[in-house]
Short mmCIF file of C-alpha atoms in Angstrom, two decimals:
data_model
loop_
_atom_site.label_atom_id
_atom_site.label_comp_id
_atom_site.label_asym_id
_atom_site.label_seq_id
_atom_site.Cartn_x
_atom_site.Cartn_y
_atom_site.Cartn_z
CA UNK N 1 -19.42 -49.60 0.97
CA UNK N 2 -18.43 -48.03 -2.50
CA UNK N 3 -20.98 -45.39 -2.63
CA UNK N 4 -19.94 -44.56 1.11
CA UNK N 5 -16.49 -43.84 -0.11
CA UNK N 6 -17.58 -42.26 -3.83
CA UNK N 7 -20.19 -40.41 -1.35
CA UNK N 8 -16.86 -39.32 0.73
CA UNK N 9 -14.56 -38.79 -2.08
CA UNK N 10 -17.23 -36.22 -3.75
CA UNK N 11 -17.54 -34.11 -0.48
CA UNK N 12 -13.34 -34.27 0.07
CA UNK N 13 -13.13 -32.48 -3.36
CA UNK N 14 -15.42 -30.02 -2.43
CA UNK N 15 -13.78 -29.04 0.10
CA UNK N 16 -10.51 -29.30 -1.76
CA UNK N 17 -12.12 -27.26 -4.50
CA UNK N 18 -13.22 -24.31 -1.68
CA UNK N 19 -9.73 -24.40 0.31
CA UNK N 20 -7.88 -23.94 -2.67
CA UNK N 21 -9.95 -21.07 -3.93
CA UNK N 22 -9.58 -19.29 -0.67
CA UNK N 23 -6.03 -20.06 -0.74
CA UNK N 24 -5.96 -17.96 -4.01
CA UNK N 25 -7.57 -15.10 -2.48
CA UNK N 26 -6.12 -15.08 0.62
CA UNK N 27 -2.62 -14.82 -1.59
CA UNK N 28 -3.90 -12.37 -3.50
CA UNK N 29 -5.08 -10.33 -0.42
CA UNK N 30 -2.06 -10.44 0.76
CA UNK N 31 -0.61 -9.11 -1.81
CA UNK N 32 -2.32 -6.38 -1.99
CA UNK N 33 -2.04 -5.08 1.82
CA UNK N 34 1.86 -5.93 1.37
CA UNK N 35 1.83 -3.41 -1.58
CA UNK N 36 -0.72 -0.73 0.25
CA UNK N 37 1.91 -0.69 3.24
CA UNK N 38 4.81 -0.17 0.99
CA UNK N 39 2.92 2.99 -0.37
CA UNK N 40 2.33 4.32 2.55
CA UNK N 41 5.81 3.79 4.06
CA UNK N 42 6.71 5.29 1.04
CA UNK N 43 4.42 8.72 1.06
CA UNK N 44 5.38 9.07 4.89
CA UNK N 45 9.30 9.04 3.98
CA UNK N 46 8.28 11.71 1.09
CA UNK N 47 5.96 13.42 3.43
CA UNK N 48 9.16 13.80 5.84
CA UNK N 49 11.39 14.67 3.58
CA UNK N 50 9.34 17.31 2.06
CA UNK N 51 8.36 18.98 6.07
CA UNK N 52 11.44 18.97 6.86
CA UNK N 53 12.63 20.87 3.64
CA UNK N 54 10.17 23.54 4.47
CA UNK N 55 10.23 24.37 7.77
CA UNK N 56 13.96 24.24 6.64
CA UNK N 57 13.35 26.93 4.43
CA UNK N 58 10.40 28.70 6.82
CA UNK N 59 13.19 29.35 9.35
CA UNK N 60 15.57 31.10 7.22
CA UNK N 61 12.38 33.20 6.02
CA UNK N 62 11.62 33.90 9.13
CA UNK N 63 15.28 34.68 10.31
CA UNK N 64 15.69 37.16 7.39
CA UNK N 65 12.15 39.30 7.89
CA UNK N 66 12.91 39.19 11.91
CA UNK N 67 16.04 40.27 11.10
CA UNK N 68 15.00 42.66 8.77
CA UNK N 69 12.38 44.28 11.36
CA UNK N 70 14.84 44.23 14.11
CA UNK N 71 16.89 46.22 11.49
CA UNK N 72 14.12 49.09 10.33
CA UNK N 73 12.92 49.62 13.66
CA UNK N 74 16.75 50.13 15.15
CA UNK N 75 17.36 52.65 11.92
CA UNK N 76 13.90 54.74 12.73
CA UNK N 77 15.08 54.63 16.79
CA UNK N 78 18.61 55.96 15.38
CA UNK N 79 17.20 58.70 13.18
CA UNK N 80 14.24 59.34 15.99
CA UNK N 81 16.72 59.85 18.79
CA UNK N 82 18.90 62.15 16.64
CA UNK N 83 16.84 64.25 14.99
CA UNK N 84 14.54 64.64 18.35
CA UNK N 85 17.97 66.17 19.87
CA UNK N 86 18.77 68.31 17.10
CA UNK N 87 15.27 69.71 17.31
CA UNK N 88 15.95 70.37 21.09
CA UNK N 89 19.31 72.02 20.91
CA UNK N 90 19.02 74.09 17.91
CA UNK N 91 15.12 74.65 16.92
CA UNK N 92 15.90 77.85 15.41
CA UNK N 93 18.18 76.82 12.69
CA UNK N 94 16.44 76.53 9.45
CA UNK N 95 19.18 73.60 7.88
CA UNK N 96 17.91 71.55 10.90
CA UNK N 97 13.99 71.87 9.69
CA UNK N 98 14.80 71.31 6.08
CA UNK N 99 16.87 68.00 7.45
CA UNK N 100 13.95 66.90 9.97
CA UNK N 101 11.83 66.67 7.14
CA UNK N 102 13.77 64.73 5.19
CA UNK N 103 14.30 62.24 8.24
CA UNK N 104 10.69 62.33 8.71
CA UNK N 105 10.23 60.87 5.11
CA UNK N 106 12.79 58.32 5.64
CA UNK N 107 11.27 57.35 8.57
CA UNK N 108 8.00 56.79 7.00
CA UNK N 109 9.83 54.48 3.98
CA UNK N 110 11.51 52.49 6.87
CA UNK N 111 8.25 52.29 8.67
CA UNK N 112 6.42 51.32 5.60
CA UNK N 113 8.94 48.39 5.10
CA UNK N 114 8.76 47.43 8.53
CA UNK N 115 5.05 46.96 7.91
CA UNK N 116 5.94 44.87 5.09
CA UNK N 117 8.48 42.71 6.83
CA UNK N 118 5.92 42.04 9.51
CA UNK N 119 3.55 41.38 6.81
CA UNK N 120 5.75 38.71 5.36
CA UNK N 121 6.68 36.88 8.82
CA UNK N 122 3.09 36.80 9.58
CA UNK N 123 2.27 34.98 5.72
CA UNK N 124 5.31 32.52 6.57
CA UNK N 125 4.27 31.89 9.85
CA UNK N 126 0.58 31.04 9.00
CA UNK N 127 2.05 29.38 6.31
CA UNK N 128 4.06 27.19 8.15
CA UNK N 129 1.26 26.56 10.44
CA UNK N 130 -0.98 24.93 8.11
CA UNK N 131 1.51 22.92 6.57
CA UNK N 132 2.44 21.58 9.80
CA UNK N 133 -1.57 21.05 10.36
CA UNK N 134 -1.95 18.98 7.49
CA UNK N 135 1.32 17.00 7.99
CA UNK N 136 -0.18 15.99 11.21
CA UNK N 137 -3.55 15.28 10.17
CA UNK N 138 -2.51 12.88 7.12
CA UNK N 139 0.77 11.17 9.14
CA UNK N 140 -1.86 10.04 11.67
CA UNK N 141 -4.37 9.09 9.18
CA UNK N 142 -1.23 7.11 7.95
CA UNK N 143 -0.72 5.56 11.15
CA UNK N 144 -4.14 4.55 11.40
CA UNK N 145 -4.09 3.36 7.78
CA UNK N 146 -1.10 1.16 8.62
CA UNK N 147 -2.25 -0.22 11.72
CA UNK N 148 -5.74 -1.69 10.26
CA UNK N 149 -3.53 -3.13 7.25
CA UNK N 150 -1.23 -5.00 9.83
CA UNK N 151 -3.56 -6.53 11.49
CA UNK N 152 -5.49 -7.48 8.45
CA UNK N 153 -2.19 -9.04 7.11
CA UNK N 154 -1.42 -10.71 9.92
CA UNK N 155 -5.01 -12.15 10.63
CA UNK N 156 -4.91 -12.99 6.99
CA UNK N 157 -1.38 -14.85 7.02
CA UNK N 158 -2.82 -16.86 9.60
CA UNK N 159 -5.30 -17.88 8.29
CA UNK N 160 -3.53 -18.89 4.97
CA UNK N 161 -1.00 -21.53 6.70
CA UNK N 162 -4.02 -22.83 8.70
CA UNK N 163 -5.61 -23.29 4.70
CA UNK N 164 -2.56 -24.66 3.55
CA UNK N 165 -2.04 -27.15 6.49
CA UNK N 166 -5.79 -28.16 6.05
CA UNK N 167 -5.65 -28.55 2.32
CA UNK N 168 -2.63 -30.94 3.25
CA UNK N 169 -4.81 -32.68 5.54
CA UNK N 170 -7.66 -33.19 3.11
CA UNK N 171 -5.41 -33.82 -0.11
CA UNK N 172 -4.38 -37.02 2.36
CA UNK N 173 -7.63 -37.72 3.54
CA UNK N 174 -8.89 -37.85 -0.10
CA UNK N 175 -5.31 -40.11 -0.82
CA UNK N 176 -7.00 -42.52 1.63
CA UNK N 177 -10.16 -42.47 0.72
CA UNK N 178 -9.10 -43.79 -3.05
CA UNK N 179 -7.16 -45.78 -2.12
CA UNK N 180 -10.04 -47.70 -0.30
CA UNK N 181 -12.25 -47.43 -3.02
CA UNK N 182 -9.83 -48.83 -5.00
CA UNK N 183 -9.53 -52.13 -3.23
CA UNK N 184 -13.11 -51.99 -2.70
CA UNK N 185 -13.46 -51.76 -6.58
CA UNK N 186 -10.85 -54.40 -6.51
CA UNK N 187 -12.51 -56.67 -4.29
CA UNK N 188 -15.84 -56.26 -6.52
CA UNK N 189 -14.07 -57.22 -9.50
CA UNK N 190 -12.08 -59.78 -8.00
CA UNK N 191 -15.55 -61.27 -6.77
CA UNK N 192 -17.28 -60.74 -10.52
CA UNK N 193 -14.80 -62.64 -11.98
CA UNK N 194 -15.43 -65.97 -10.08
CA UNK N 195 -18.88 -65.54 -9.80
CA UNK N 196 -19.38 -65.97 -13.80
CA UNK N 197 -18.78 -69.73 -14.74
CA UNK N 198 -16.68 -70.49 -17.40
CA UNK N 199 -18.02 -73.07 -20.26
CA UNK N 200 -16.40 -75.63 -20.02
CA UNK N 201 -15.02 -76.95 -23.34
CA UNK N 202 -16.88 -79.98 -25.34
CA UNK N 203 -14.48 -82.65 -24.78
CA UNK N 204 -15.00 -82.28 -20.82
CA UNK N 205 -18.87 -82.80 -21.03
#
């Protein structure tokens, strides 16, 4: 009967022993995938902050050099359309030659700078395009990020009150189980005693 219960008493703190260890890691684990999600809310909310500032700033770019082309190529129509009916009407004057060549060098500066306008909007637009690209790609790597640490926090909460309520369990089991061996240790003694025979003292023999 006593080894049965120092038999059971050895495998209770075994088990005590490996609950309370997992408890620790599980804790720990916990931890840790609490912290992970926090940095990834926290790079998303940057991440949005910072898209939104530049696309913010990629449509005024793109206003201004639209703006800007619309501009040139309404200044070359204008100086196109007049200087085309000024050729027409007077070809023979020689002020109106001198000035078409002029206008014709204008209207290479203004195309030149159209080119470069269109240049610009076609930078900011391909610019704008791959930061939208990789915005995309690493919110939904986020997502996917925070969707495996969920679950793994919530499979591994679980499992920690299911620990806790077993280490409960066993703490009282091993409670009980010493408190048996105590009165079986009791008992043992309790028999000991009687079974040695006192001497009894000279004058009684």
């Amino acid at each position: 009967k006593k080894a049965e219960h120092e038999e059971d008493l050895d495998s209770l703190h075994g088990k005590i022993d490996k609950a309370e260890a997992s408890i620790t890691t599980l804790t720990n684990d916990i931890a840790t995938l609490e912290a992970e999600l926090g940095e990834i809310a926290t790079s998303q909310k940057e991440m949005d902050a910072n898209r939104q500032e530049e696309h913010k700033d990629y449509e005024a770019a793109k206003t201004d050099y639209e703006q800007g082309i619309e501009g040139v190529q309404m200044a070359i129509k204008v100086l196109k359309d007049y200087y085309g009916q000024a050729f027409l009407q007077q070809p023979e004057v020689g002020t109106h030659s001198a000035a078409g060549g002029s206008a014709g060098g204008i209207i290479g500066l203004l195309e030149v700078a159209e080119s470069d306008f269109s240049k610009l909007l076609a930078e900011v637009e391909a610019d704008e395009k791959a930061a939208q690209t990789e915005y995309d790609q690493q919110t939904k790597a986020n997502k996917v990020a925070k969707a495996e640490k969920e679950t793994s926090l919530k499979y591994k909460t679980k499992e920690l009150k299911e620990t806790e309520k077993e280490l409960e369990e066993l703490k009282s089991d091993r409670d009980g189980e010493q408190s048996e061996l105590d009165a079986v240790l009791d008992y043992y003694s309790g028999i000991k005693k009687r079974c040695i025979a006192k001497p009894e003292p000279y004058e009684e023999r």
